[in-house]
RNA sequence: GGAGAGAUGGCCGAGUGGUCGAAGGCGCACGCCUGGAAAGUGUGUAACCGCCAAAAGUGGUUCAUGGGUUCGAAUCCCAUUCUCUCCGCCA
C-alpha cells in the first residue's frame, strides 16, 4: 500500500497519478486524511494520559518503598478516572487505526510517471517486437488438436479426475513440460538468480503481503480448514520470504527464481480465451523475483525485461513487448511490461510474461525495509516477472513449429527434451 | 490425534511484580593496537507511532498474539497461535 507520509505530503499528486489508472481517488483520499488527523489527535490525547498514569505509578512505588503507605493509597484514588479515559481512548485509537488501514489498502499503486492513460488492452504501447511470423501450411491446426494428435495433453482425463482447466500431460508432452522448467531454471541460475523451492500454500499474512488479499481472494483457492491459500504465483511465497525484514544496503540486489505450480480460480472467464492451454486453473511457471534499492529498481526492471526477451529469442518464438497503459495495469504495479508470443494457428498474441516494478507498494504491506549506510530505514522495492509461464509457450511452440513430419523442437531445448521432433 | 515442555532484541541466553527496552555473551559498526591481518582492547549497537518546520529533544507502544488482575506486568491469570520432545499414524 501507499505510504501514508507521501500521501499526507502531496495528496493532489497521488490523485492525479491514480487517475491514469482510471481510478478516482479524491473521496477516498479525503477520507484517509480525515481519519489520519483524527487518529493523530487521539493518540496525542492518549499518550498524555498514559504519561500521567506512568508518573503516578512511579510515585506510588516510591512511596511504598519508603514506607509511606498512606500517601500511596491516597494516590491510587487519583488513577481511577485516568484509567477509564485511557481505556476509551485506546479503543477509539484501535478503531481508527484499523479503519485507516482498511482505507489505505483500497488505494491502488500510483503508476510511474511515464505511464500513459488508457482503458483497454488496445491502448497498450508496443515498445518492441522481434521474430518472423511463421507461415503455416493450409492444414495447420491449433495446439489442442496437436496435443490430441500426438497424445501430449489429455484435457478430458483432467476433467474426469479434477475438472476443467486441469490438464494431464503425457509422454512427450510431460517431457516437454519438464524440459522447459529445467531450461528456464538453468538460464535463471546462470543469470545470477538463486533457485528457491517454495511452499505451494501460503497463510493469510503472505497473501496480504503481496496484495492478493483483501481484494482478490476470490481468485485464489482457499483451504478453509487450515486457512491456507494455494499460490496463484510463486511471487507470493518468494517475495514474502523477506516479509518483516530489515535488509542491509549491501544485500541488494536480491535475485531469486522459483518454479512452481500456480493455481487460479479464474472466476468469470469463458469462451475462446479458455480453450486448450490458453487459460488454466493449474499451470506451471518459473518466476523471477528481485528486491532492490529504490534508486535502482527501474534499471533492474529493464534488465529483467531484457532477460525474458532473451529466453523467447532462444526459443525462437516471435514476440512483442507491451508497456501497459494505466487502465490495463494491475492494482499493485507501478510499471508493467507484458511479453506476448505469436500463436500461429490461433492467429493471436498470447501473454507469456508480465514483468513489473511494484516500487514500495508490496514492501510497505509486508514491512520489507533496508537500512542504508547512514543508518536510515526505508522501504525496499520489489519486482517480479514470469520467466516464463509454460502453457502458452507450449501452445505457441506446438502451433508455430508444426510441419508435415511433426513438431520441431527448438535447438536450445533439445538437450532438455532428449528428442528433436514430436511425431 | 494423545501427553508434556516452551515462545525474551540480528542470534544465544538471564530475568518470577516497580530501579527492565531488558544482564551477560555472540554477531555487527567504529576506534586503538599491528608492517598488514588474526588475537587483544575500548566505545557504540531495536523497531514502530506521536509532538516539533526539521534536526536535537521528548511522550507513548512493543519480551509470540489477544484479553484479564494490579496504582504498576517480560514476570500473575485466561484464551489463541506457533515451536520442540515422547507416543500414535505416515511419503
Short mmCIF file of C-alpha atoms (C1' of nucleotides) in Angstrom, two decimals:
data_model
loop_
_atom_site.label_atom_id
_atom_site.label_comp_id
_atom_site.label_asym_id
_atom_site.label_seq_id
_atom_site.Cartn_x
_atom_site.Cartn_y
_atom_site.Cartn_z
CA UNK A 1 0.00 0.00 0.00
CA UNK A 2 0.95 3.57 -0.46
CA UNK A 3 3.00 5.24 2.26
CA UNK A 4 0.87 7.44 4.41
CA UNK A 5 3.61 10.06 4.76
CA UNK A 6 3.75 10.50 0.98
CA UNK A 7 0.01 10.80 0.72
CA UNK A 8 -0.07 13.33 3.52
CA UNK A 9 2.63 15.36 1.85
CA UNK A 10 1.04 15.79 -1.55
CA UNK A 11 -2.38 14.17 -1.86
CA UNK A 12 -3.12 16.00 -5.10
CA UNK A 13 -0.18 14.40 -6.88
CA UNK A 14 -1.33 10.94 -5.84
CA UNK A 15 -4.87 11.63 -7.00
CA UNK A 16 -3.59 12.78 -10.40
CA UNK A 17 -1.42 9.75 -10.89
CA UNK A 18 -4.17 7.37 -9.87
CA UNK A 19 -6.41 8.98 -12.48
CA UNK A 20 -4.12 7.32 -15.04
CA UNK A 21 -5.43 4.00 -13.78
CA UNK A 22 -8.93 5.38 -14.32
CA UNK A 23 -9.29 5.47 -10.59
CA UNK A 24 -10.98 8.43 -8.96
CA UNK A 25 -9.25 8.64 -5.62
CA UNK A 26 -10.49 12.02 -4.45
CA UNK A 27 -13.10 10.95 -1.94
CA UNK A 28 -11.07 8.03 -0.61
CA UNK A 29 -8.01 10.23 -0.13
CA UNK A 30 -10.08 12.83 1.68
CA UNK A 31 -11.47 10.16 3.93
CA UNK A 32 -8.00 8.80 4.64
CA UNK A 33 -6.59 12.20 5.53
CA UNK A 34 -9.52 12.95 7.79
CA UNK A 35 -9.19 9.62 9.54
CA UNK A 36 -5.45 10.15 9.90
CA UNK A 37 -5.96 13.56 11.51
CA UNK A 38 -8.35 12.10 13.98
CA UNK A 39 -6.01 9.22 14.69
CA UNK A 40 -3.11 11.52 15.47
CA UNK A 41 -5.21 13.72 17.70
CA UNK A 42 -6.50 10.69 19.57
CA UNK A 43 -3.03 9.31 20.02
CA UNK A 44 -1.73 12.59 21.39
CA UNK A 45 -4.52 12.69 23.94
CA UNK A 46 -3.94 9.08 24.90
CA UNK A 47 -0.18 9.49 25.15
CA UNK A 48 -0.58 12.42 27.51
CA UNK A 49 -2.99 10.43 29.61
CA UNK A 50 -0.63 7.45 29.81
CA UNK A 51 2.33 9.65 30.62
CA UNK A 52 0.38 10.97 33.59
CA UNK A 53 -0.54 7.45 34.75
CA UNK A 54 3.04 6.28 34.44
CA UNK A 55 4.22 9.16 36.54
CA UNK A 56 1.72 8.42 39.28
CA UNK A 57 2.54 4.71 39.28
CA UNK A 58 6.19 5.52 39.73
CA UNK A 59 5.45 7.84 42.62
CA UNK A 60 3.29 5.21 44.31
CA UNK A 61 6.15 2.75 44.03
CA UNK A 62 8.48 5.19 45.71
CA UNK A 63 6.01 5.85 48.48
CA UNK A 64 5.67 2.14 49.22
CA UNK A 65 9.37 1.69 49.25
CA UNK A 66 9.88 4.47 51.75
CA UNK A 67 7.08 3.16 53.95
CA UNK A 68 4.53 5.86 53.21
CA UNK A 69 1.60 3.52 52.61
CA UNK A 70 -0.96 6.14 53.44
CA UNK A 71 0.24 8.57 50.79
CA UNK A 72 0.46 5.73 48.29
CA UNK A 73 -3.10 4.61 48.86
CA UNK A 74 -4.32 8.15 48.56
CA UNK A 75 -2.63 8.49 45.19
CA UNK A 76 -4.25 5.28 43.96
CA UNK A 77 -7.62 7.01 44.08
CA UNK A 78 -6.50 9.57 41.53
CA UNK A 79 -5.81 6.96 38.88
CA UNK A 80 -9.34 5.65 38.59
CA UNK A 81 -10.53 8.36 36.25
CA UNK A 82 -7.33 8.32 34.19
CA UNK A 83 -7.62 4.60 33.62
CA UNK A 84 -11.16 4.88 32.47
CA UNK A 85 -10.46 7.54 29.86
CA UNK A 86 -7.32 5.71 28.77
CA UNK A 87 -9.36 2.63 28.03
CA UNK A 88 -11.88 4.58 26.00
CA UNK A 89 -9.16 6.36 24.07
CA UNK A 90 -7.34 3.15 23.39
CA UNK A 91 -10.44 1.56 21.94
CA UNK A 92 -11.03 4.60 19.81
CA UNK A 93 -7.45 4.64 18.60
CA UNK A 94 -7.52 0.96 17.69
CA UNK A 95 -10.71 1.53 15.78
CA UNK A 96 -9.26 4.47 13.91
CA UNK A 97 -6.08 2.59 13.07
CA UNK A 98 -7.89 -0.34 11.59
CA UNK A 99 -10.26 1.93 9.71
CA UNK A 100 -7.32 3.86 8.33
CA UNK A 101 -5.58 0.70 7.28
CA UNK A 102 -8.74 -0.60 5.69
CA UNK A 103 -8.96 2.57 3.64
CA UNK A 104 -5.30 2.71 2.67
CA UNK A 105 -5.40 -0.82 1.37
CA UNK A 106 -8.08 0.21 -1.10
CA UNK A 107 -5.78 2.64 -2.91
CA UNK A 108 -4.05 1.12 -5.92
CA UNK A 109 -0.36 1.73 -6.52
CA UNK A 110 0.06 5.04 -8.37
CA UNK A 111 1.65 4.35 -11.76
CA UNK A 112 5.12 5.51 -12.79
CA UNK A 113 5.29 8.97 -14.31
CA UNK A 114 5.95 7.54 -17.78
CA UNK A 115 2.68 5.62 -17.84
CA UNK A 116 0.18 6.72 -20.46
CA UNK A 117 -3.53 6.80 -19.85
CA UNK A 118 -5.74 4.20 -21.49
CA UNK A 119 -8.71 1.99 -20.84
CA UNK A 120 -8.28 -1.33 -22.63
CA UNK A 121 -5.51 -3.66 -23.76
CA UNK A 122 -5.70 -1.96 -27.17
CA UNK A 123 -4.24 1.15 -25.56
CA UNK A 124 -1.06 -0.64 -24.52
CA UNK A 125 2.05 0.58 -26.26
CA UNK A 126 4.08 -1.89 -28.32
CA UNK A 127 7.61 -0.96 -27.37
CA UNK A 128 9.46 -3.77 -29.10
CA UNK A 129 8.89 -6.73 -31.37
CA UNK A 130 11.11 -9.39 -32.82
CA UNK A 131 11.00 -12.56 -34.86
CA UNK A 132 9.35 -13.73 -38.04
CA UNK A 133 5.75 -14.89 -38.03
CA UNK A 134 5.73 -18.43 -39.38
CA UNK A 135 3.66 -19.14 -42.43
CA UNK A 136 1.80 -22.32 -41.76
CA UNK A 137 0.52 -24.84 -44.19
CA UNK A 138 -3.15 -24.91 -45.14
CA UNK A 139 -3.57 -27.95 -42.91
CA UNK A 140 -2.24 -26.28 -39.78
CA UNK A 141 -4.34 -26.74 -36.63
CA UNK A 142 -4.48 -25.16 -33.17
CA UNK A 143 -2.49 -26.65 -30.32
CA UNK A 144 -5.39 -28.51 -28.72
CA UNK A 145 -5.72 -30.57 -31.88
CA UNK A 146 -1.97 -31.15 -31.98
CA UNK A 147 -1.97 -32.13 -28.33
CA UNK A 148 -4.58 -34.77 -29.08
CA UNK A 149 -2.97 -35.95 -32.33
CA UNK A 150 0.39 -36.64 -30.69
CA UNK A 151 -1.09 -37.68 -27.34
CA UNK A 152 0.68 -34.91 -25.43
CA UNK A 153 -2.04 -33.46 -23.27
CA UNK A 154 -5.31 -35.04 -22.18
CA UNK A 155 -7.90 -32.46 -21.27
CA UNK A 156 -10.72 -34.99 -20.92
CA UNK A 157 -8.81 -37.03 -18.39
CA UNK A 158 -8.21 -33.86 -16.37
CA UNK A 159 -11.94 -33.17 -16.44
CA UNK A 160 -12.56 -36.61 -15.05
CA UNK A 161 -10.18 -36.58 -12.15
CA UNK A 162 -10.39 -32.90 -11.20
CA UNK A 163 -12.31 -30.64 -13.55
CA UNK A 164 -11.93 -28.25 -16.45
CA UNK A 165 -8.67 -26.37 -16.53
CA UNK A 166 -6.59 -29.16 -15.00
CA UNK A 167 -4.92 -30.87 -17.96
CA UNK A 168 -2.98 -34.11 -17.77
CA UNK A 169 0.36 -34.07 -19.62
CA UNK A 170 1.52 -37.35 -21.05
CA UNK A 171 4.55 -38.83 -22.79
CA UNK A 172 6.45 -36.26 -24.79
CA UNK A 173 4.00 -33.62 -23.58
CA UNK A 174 5.05 -34.26 -19.98
CA UNK A 175 8.67 -34.41 -21.02
CA UNK A 176 8.37 -31.09 -22.80
CA UNK A 177 6.99 -29.52 -19.64
CA UNK A 178 9.88 -30.82 -17.59
CA UNK A 179 12.36 -29.70 -20.24
CA UNK A 180 11.01 -26.16 -20.24
CA UNK A 181 11.07 -25.94 -16.44
CA UNK A 182 14.69 -27.04 -16.34
CA UNK A 183 15.62 -24.82 -19.25
CA UNK A 184 14.13 -21.77 -17.54
CA UNK A 185 15.66 -22.56 -14.16
CA UNK A 186 19.11 -23.20 -15.61
CA UNK A 187 19.01 -19.93 -17.51
CA UNK A 188 17.98 -18.00 -14.43
CA UNK A 189 20.68 -19.56 -12.26
CA UNK A 190 23.24 -18.72 -14.94
CA UNK A 191 21.98 -15.13 -14.83
CA UNK A 192 22.68 -14.96 -11.10
CA UNK A 193 19.34 -15.91 -9.60
CA UNK A 194 19.17 -18.21 -6.60
CA UNK A 195 16.85 -21.16 -7.03
CA UNK A 196 14.09 -21.45 -4.46
CA UNK A 197 11.53 -24.20 -3.93
CA UNK A 198 8.71 -22.50 -2.08
CA UNK A 199 5.64 -23.93 -0.38
CA UNK A 200 2.64 -24.07 -2.70
CA UNK A 201 0.31 -22.91 0.04
CA UNK A 202 0.60 -19.71 2.00
CA UNK A 203 -1.05 -18.20 5.03
CA UNK A 204 -3.19 -15.09 5.13
CA UNK A 205 -0.35 -12.74 6.03
CA UNK A 206 1.59 -13.76 2.93
CA UNK A 207 -1.40 -13.37 0.63
CA UNK A 208 -1.91 -9.95 2.13
CA UNK A 209 1.76 -9.01 1.79
CA UNK A 210 1.87 -9.27 -1.98
CA UNK A 211 -1.59 -7.81 -2.43
CA UNK A 212 -3.76 -10.84 -3.23
CA UNK A 213 -5.76 -10.11 -0.12
CA UNK A 214 -8.04 -8.45 0.66
CA UNK A 215 -9.22 -7.66 -2.88
CA UNK A 216 -8.59 -10.77 -4.92
CA UNK A 217 -9.39 -13.55 -2.50
CA UNK A 218 -12.00 -14.87 -4.93
CA UNK A 219 -9.18 -15.62 -7.37
CA UNK A 220 -7.33 -17.96 -5.03
CA UNK A 221 -8.19 -21.48 -3.97
CA UNK A 222 -8.69 -21.49 -0.24
CA UNK A 223 -8.23 -24.49 2.04
CA UNK A 224 -10.62 -23.33 4.70
CA UNK A 225 -9.99 -25.89 7.40
CA UNK A 226 -6.41 -24.72 7.74
CA UNK A 227 -6.96 -21.23 6.36
CA UNK A 228 -4.27 -21.60 3.72
CA UNK A 229 -4.29 -20.36 0.15
CA UNK A 230 -2.96 -22.18 -2.90
CA UNK A 231 -0.49 -19.84 -4.51
CA UNK A 232 -1.56 -18.10 -7.74
CA UNK A 233 2.13 -17.50 -8.48
CA UNK A 234 5.48 -18.16 -6.82
CA UNK A 235 5.75 -14.41 -6.39
CA UNK A 236 3.68 -14.76 -3.24
CA UNK A 237 5.90 -17.12 -1.20
CA UNK A 238 9.17 -15.92 -2.69
CA UNK A 239 8.57 -12.23 -2.02
CA UNK A 240 7.18 -12.97 1.43
CA UNK A 241 10.43 -14.69 2.32
CA UNK A 242 11.52 -11.16 3.16
CA UNK A 243 8.42 -10.03 5.00
CA UNK A 244 9.16 -8.13 8.22
CA UNK A 245 12.83 -7.90 7.45
CA UNK A 246 15.30 -5.08 7.56
CA UNK A 247 17.96 -5.75 4.95
CA UNK A 248 21.34 -4.12 4.64
CA UNK A 249 22.10 -1.94 1.68
CA UNK A 250 24.84 -4.31 0.59
CA UNK A 251 22.30 -7.16 0.37
CA UNK A 252 20.90 -5.65 -2.82
CA UNK A 253 20.01 -6.86 -5.30
CA UNK A 254 18.31 -10.00 -4.06
CA UNK A 255 17.62 -12.24 -7.03
CA UNK A 256 15.52 -15.36 -6.61
CA UNK A 257 13.93 -17.73 -9.07
CA UNK A 258 11.34 -20.36 -8.36
CA UNK A 259 9.48 -22.94 -10.32
CA UNK A 260 6.01 -23.66 -9.00
CA UNK A 261 2.64 -24.87 -10.00
CA UNK A 262 0.20 -21.96 -9.92
CA UNK A 263 -3.46 -22.17 -9.03
CA UNK A 264 -6.09 -19.72 -10.16
CA UNK A 265 -9.82 -19.93 -9.91
CA UNK A 266 -10.26 -17.62 -12.89
CA UNK A 267 -13.81 -16.92 -11.86
CA UNK A 268 -15.77 -15.36 -14.66
CA UNK A 269 -13.57 -16.49 -17.56
CA UNK A 270 -15.21 -18.18 -20.51
CA UNK A 271 -15.26 -18.54 -24.27
CA UNK A 272 -12.44 -18.95 -26.74
CA UNK A 273 -9.95 -17.40 -24.32
CA UNK A 274 -10.09 -20.52 -22.21
CA UNK A 275 -9.76 -23.09 -24.97
CA UNK A 276 -6.87 -25.54 -24.72
CA UNK A 277 -3.88 -24.17 -22.84
CA UNK A 278 -4.90 -20.54 -23.10
CA UNK A 279 -6.24 -20.28 -19.57
CA UNK A 280 -5.97 -22.95 -16.88
CA UNK A 281 -6.74 -23.41 -13.23
CA UNK A 282 -3.40 -25.09 -12.65
CA UNK A 283 -0.30 -24.33 -14.64
CA UNK A 284 3.46 -24.29 -14.30
CA UNK A 285 5.54 -21.18 -14.15
CA UNK A 286 9.08 -20.14 -13.43
CA UNK A 287 9.09 -16.79 -11.69
CA UNK A 288 11.93 -14.37 -11.07
CA UNK A 289 11.75 -12.04 -8.08
CA UNK A 290 14.09 -9.24 -7.20
CA UNK A 291 14.37 -6.96 -4.21
CA UNK A 292 16.25 -3.83 -4.96
CA UNK A 293 17.30 -0.43 -3.70
CA UNK A 294 14.71 2.20 -4.69
CA UNK A 295 17.27 4.12 -6.72
CA UNK A 296 17.99 1.11 -8.89
CA UNK A 297 14.67 -0.62 -9.30
CA UNK A 298 13.89 0.75 -12.75
CA UNK A 299 17.31 -0.21 -14.00
CA UNK A 300 16.55 -3.69 -12.67
CA UNK A 301 13.15 -3.74 -14.36
CA UNK A 302 14.83 -3.14 -17.73
CA UNK A 303 17.32 -5.93 -17.03
CA UNK A 304 14.51 -8.32 -16.21
CA UNK A 305 12.64 -7.36 -19.34
CA UNK A 306 15.75 -7.97 -21.42
CA UNK A 307 16.32 -11.28 -19.67
CA UNK A 308 12.82 -12.50 -20.53
CA UNK A 309 13.24 -11.39 -24.15
CA UNK A 310 16.44 -13.44 -24.25
CA UNK A 311 14.53 -16.57 -23.28
CA UNK A 312 11.97 -16.05 -26.02
CA UNK A 313 14.78 -15.46 -28.50
CA UNK A 314 16.40 -18.76 -27.53
CA UNK A 315 13.08 -20.50 -28.04
CA UNK A 316 12.86 -18.88 -31.47
CA UNK A 317 9.38 -17.56 -30.86
CA UNK A 318 8.16 -14.34 -32.45
CA UNK A 319 7.33 -11.98 -29.63
CA UNK A 320 6.50 -8.43 -28.76
CA UNK A 321 6.79 -6.31 -25.64
CA UNK A 322 3.95 -4.14 -24.44
CA UNK A 323 4.16 -1.36 -21.95
CA UNK A 324 0.82 -1.42 -20.23
CA UNK A 325 -1.37 1.64 -20.18
CA UNK A 326 -2.74 2.87 -16.88
CA UNK A 327 -6.10 1.20 -17.30
CA UNK A 328 -4.68 -2.25 -18.04
CA UNK A 329 -2.20 -2.33 -15.18
CA UNK A 330 -2.73 -4.35 -12.07
CA UNK A 331 -3.76 -2.85 -8.78
CA UNK A 332 -0.33 -3.24 -7.23
CA UNK A 333 2.04 -2.41 -10.09
CA UNK A 334 3.74 0.89 -10.89
CA UNK A 335 5.02 -0.18 -14.30
CA UNK A 336 4.40 -3.41 -16.18
CA UNK A 337 5.76 -4.89 -19.39
CA UNK A 338 3.86 -7.77 -20.91
CA UNK A 339 5.59 -10.17 -23.26
CA UNK A 340 3.42 -11.85 -25.85
CA UNK A 341 4.26 -14.64 -28.23
CA UNK A 342 2.59 -15.25 -31.55
CA UNK A 343 0.41 -18.29 -31.67
CA UNK A 344 0.35 -19.00 -35.36
CA UNK A 345 -2.61 -21.32 -35.71
CA UNK A 346 -4.83 -19.34 -33.37
CA UNK A 347 -3.60 -16.19 -35.12
CA UNK A 348 -3.31 -14.30 -31.89
CA UNK A 349 -0.81 -12.98 -29.38
CA UNK A 350 -0.58 -14.81 -26.07
CA UNK A 351 0.73 -13.24 -22.90
CA UNK A 352 3.54 -15.37 -21.53
CA UNK A 353 5.20 -12.99 -19.14
CA UNK A 354 4.44 -9.93 -17.12
CA UNK A 355 7.34 -8.05 -15.60
CA UNK A 356 6.51 -5.44 -13.00
CA UNK A 357 8.03 -2.97 -10.61
CA UNK A 358 5.89 -2.59 -7.52
CA UNK A 359 8.17 0.05 -6.04
CA UNK A 360 7.44 0.17 -2.31
CA UNK A 361 3.80 -0.88 -2.60
CA UNK A 362 4.25 -4.51 -1.59
CA UNK A 363 7.19 -3.67 0.65
CA UNK A 364 5.03 -1.33 2.68
CA UNK A 365 2.42 -4.01 3.17
CA UNK A 366 4.91 -6.60 4.27
CA UNK A 367 7.30 -4.23 6.06
CA UNK A 368 10.24 -5.12 3.87
CA UNK A 369 12.85 -2.49 4.59
CA UNK A 370 16.55 -1.83 4.41
CA UNK A 371 18.97 0.16 6.48
CA UNK A 372 21.06 2.49 4.42
CA UNK A 373 24.71 3.12 5.15
CA UNK A 374 23.84 6.29 7.04
CA UNK A 375 21.55 4.28 9.33
CA UNK A 376 18.20 5.37 7.93
CA UNK A 377 15.47 2.82 7.42
CA UNK A 378 13.48 2.83 4.19
CA UNK A 379 11.16 0.58 2.27
CA UNK A 380 12.78 -1.59 -0.39
CA UNK A 381 11.42 -2.04 -3.91
CA UNK A 382 10.09 -5.37 -5.13
CA UNK A 383 9.94 -6.61 -8.70
CA UNK A 384 8.93 -9.81 -10.36
CA UNK A 385 8.30 -11.40 -13.70
CA UNK A 386 7.37 -14.67 -15.29
CA UNK A 387 10.34 -16.35 -16.89
CA UNK A 388 8.26 -17.97 -18.15
CA UNK A 389 4.72 -19.29 -17.86
CA UNK A 390 4.61 -22.67 -19.56
CA UNK A 391 1.20 -23.36 -21.10
CA UNK A 392 1.11 -20.60 -23.67
CA UNK A 393 4.75 -21.20 -24.53
CA UNK A 394 3.81 -24.80 -25.19
CA UNK A 395 0.80 -23.68 -27.22
CA UNK A 396 2.84 -21.50 -29.50
CA UNK A 397 5.73 -23.96 -29.76
CA UNK A 398 3.30 -26.63 -30.92
CA UNK A 399 1.46 -24.39 -33.33
CA UNK A 400 4.38 -22.47 -34.80
CA UNK A 401 6.63 -25.46 -35.25
CA UNK A 402 4.15 -27.89 -36.76
CA UNK A 403 5.28 -29.48 -40.01
CA UNK A 404 4.27 -32.39 -42.16
CA UNK A 405 6.80 -34.51 -40.29
CA UNK A 406 5.80 -33.42 -36.81
CA UNK A 407 6.54 -30.70 -34.30
CA UNK A 408 10.09 -29.46 -34.40
CA UNK A 409 11.78 -28.72 -31.08
CA UNK A 410 13.88 -25.52 -30.99
CA UNK A 411 17.63 -26.18 -30.81
CA UNK A 412 18.08 -24.69 -27.36
CA UNK A 413 15.63 -27.19 -25.91
CA UNK A 414 16.84 -30.40 -27.48
CA UNK A 415 19.36 -31.20 -24.78
CA UNK A 416 16.50 -30.90 -22.29
CA UNK A 417 13.82 -32.84 -24.16
CA UNK A 418 16.11 -35.52 -25.45
CA UNK A 419 14.23 -35.54 -28.76
CA UNK A 420 14.21 -33.26 -31.79
CA UNK A 421 10.74 -33.81 -33.04
CA UNK A 422 7.34 -34.84 -31.80
CA UNK A 423 5.68 -37.20 -34.24
"C1'" G B 1 -4.59 -37.35 17.09
"C1'" G B 2 -2.72 -38.16 22.79
"C1'" A B 3 0.88 -36.44 26.79
"C1'" G B 4 4.44 -32.89 28.28
"C1'" A B 5 7.71 -28.52 27.73
"C1'" G B 6 8.38 -23.89 25.75
"C1'" A B 7 7.97 -18.80 22.90
"C1'" U B 8 12.53 -12.64 25.59
"C1'" G B 9 16.45 -8.00 20.97
"C1'" G B 10 20.02 -9.96 14.38
"C1'" C B 11 21.37 -14.75 17.23
"C1'" C B 12 22.25 -17.37 22.08
"C1'" G B 13 20.58 -16.51 26.86
"C1'" A B 14 19.48 -14.21 32.09
"C1'" G B 15 15.44 -12.17 34.27
"C1'" U B 16 9.01 -14.58 38.75
"C1'" G B 17 5.55 -7.63 40.44
"C1'" G B 18 8.28 -1.18 40.47
"C1'" U B 19 15.09 0.93 39.82
"C1'" C B 20 13.66 -3.68 32.87
"C1'" G B 21 13.91 -1.69 26.35
"C1'" A B 22 15.52 -5.61 29.31
"C1'" A B 23 22.16 -8.58 32.50
"C1'" G B 24 25.89 -11.45 30.01
"C1'" G B 25 27.73 -13.49 25.50
"C1'" C B 26 27.92 -13.84 20.10
"C1'" G B 27 27.41 -11.01 15.82
"C1'" C B 28 27.79 -6.15 13.63
"C1'" A B 29 29.92 -0.88 13.27
"C1'" C B 30 33.74 2.46 14.55
"C1'" G B 31 38.46 3.37 17.16
"C1'" C B 32 43.15 1.64 19.49
"C1'" C B 33 46.93 -1.99 18.85
"C1'" U B 34 49.73 -4.23 14.08
"C1'" G B 35 54.13 -3.55 8.51
"C1'" G B 36 49.23 -5.95 7.33
"C1'" A B 37 45.84 -9.38 9.38
"C1'" A B 38 44.27 -12.54 13.45
"C1'" A B 39 44.11 -12.18 18.60
"C1'" G B 40 43.51 -8.49 22.25
"C1'" U B 41 41.17 -3.99 23.74
"C1'" G B 42 37.69 0.47 24.07
"C1'" U B 43 33.05 2.57 22.55
"C1'" G B 44 28.51 2.01 20.30
"C1'" U B 45 24.58 -1.22 18.59
"C1'" A B 46 15.92 -2.47 18.38
"C1'" A B 47 11.56 -1.13 15.92
"C1'" C B 48 7.07 1.44 15.48
"C1'" C B 49 3.55 5.68 16.37
"C1'" G B 50 3.02 10.82 18.11
"C1'" C B 51 4.67 16.12 19.42
"C1'" C B 52 8.24 19.66 16.79
"C1'" A B 53 9.03 23.11 10.09
"C1'" A B 54 13.21 19.83 10.68
"C1'" A B 55 17.40 18.11 13.48
"C1'" A B 56 18.09 17.86 18.53
"C1'" G B 57 14.92 16.62 22.04
"C1'" U B 58 10.76 14.50 24.06
"C1'" G B 59 5.85 11.43 25.05
"C1'" G B 60 3.80 6.66 24.03
"C1'" U B 61 3.90 1.40 22.49
"C1'" U B 62 6.38 -3.31 21.86
"C1'" C B 63 9.55 -9.51 25.85
"C1'" A B 64 4.54 -14.91 20.36
"C1'" U B 65 -0.88 -12.81 19.72
"C1'" G B 66 -5.41 -11.17 22.14
"C1'" G B 67 -7.85 -10.32 26.71
"C1'" G B 68 -7.72 -10.00 32.31
"C1'" U B 69 -5.75 -8.91 37.55
"C1'" U B 70 -2.85 -4.56 39.62
"C1'" C B 71 -1.56 2.21 41.19
"C1'" G B 72 2.36 -0.61 38.41
"C1'" A B 73 3.28 -6.86 34.34
"C1'" A B 74 8.62 -9.81 30.43
"C1'" U B 75 7.22 -11.62 35.39
"C1'" C B 76 0.50 -13.49 37.90
"C1'" C B 77 -4.42 -15.42 35.40
"C1'" C B 78 -7.35 -16.89 30.84
"C1'" A B 79 -7.76 -17.83 25.55
"C1'" U B 80 -5.41 -18.39 20.84
"C1'" U B 81 -1.32 -19.40 17.62
"C1'" C B 82 3.25 -21.49 16.84
"C1'" U B 83 7.70 -24.47 18.12
"C1'" C B 84 10.10 -28.63 20.48
"C1'" U B 85 10.15 -33.71 22.93
"C1'" C B 86 7.74 -38.52 23.56
"C1'" C B 87 3.72 -41.80 21.75
"C1'" G B 88 0.45 -42.94 17.51
"C1'" C B 89 -0.05 -42.54 12.15
"C1'" C B 90 2.69 -41.86 7.75
"C1'" A B 91 5.70 -40.28 1.94
#
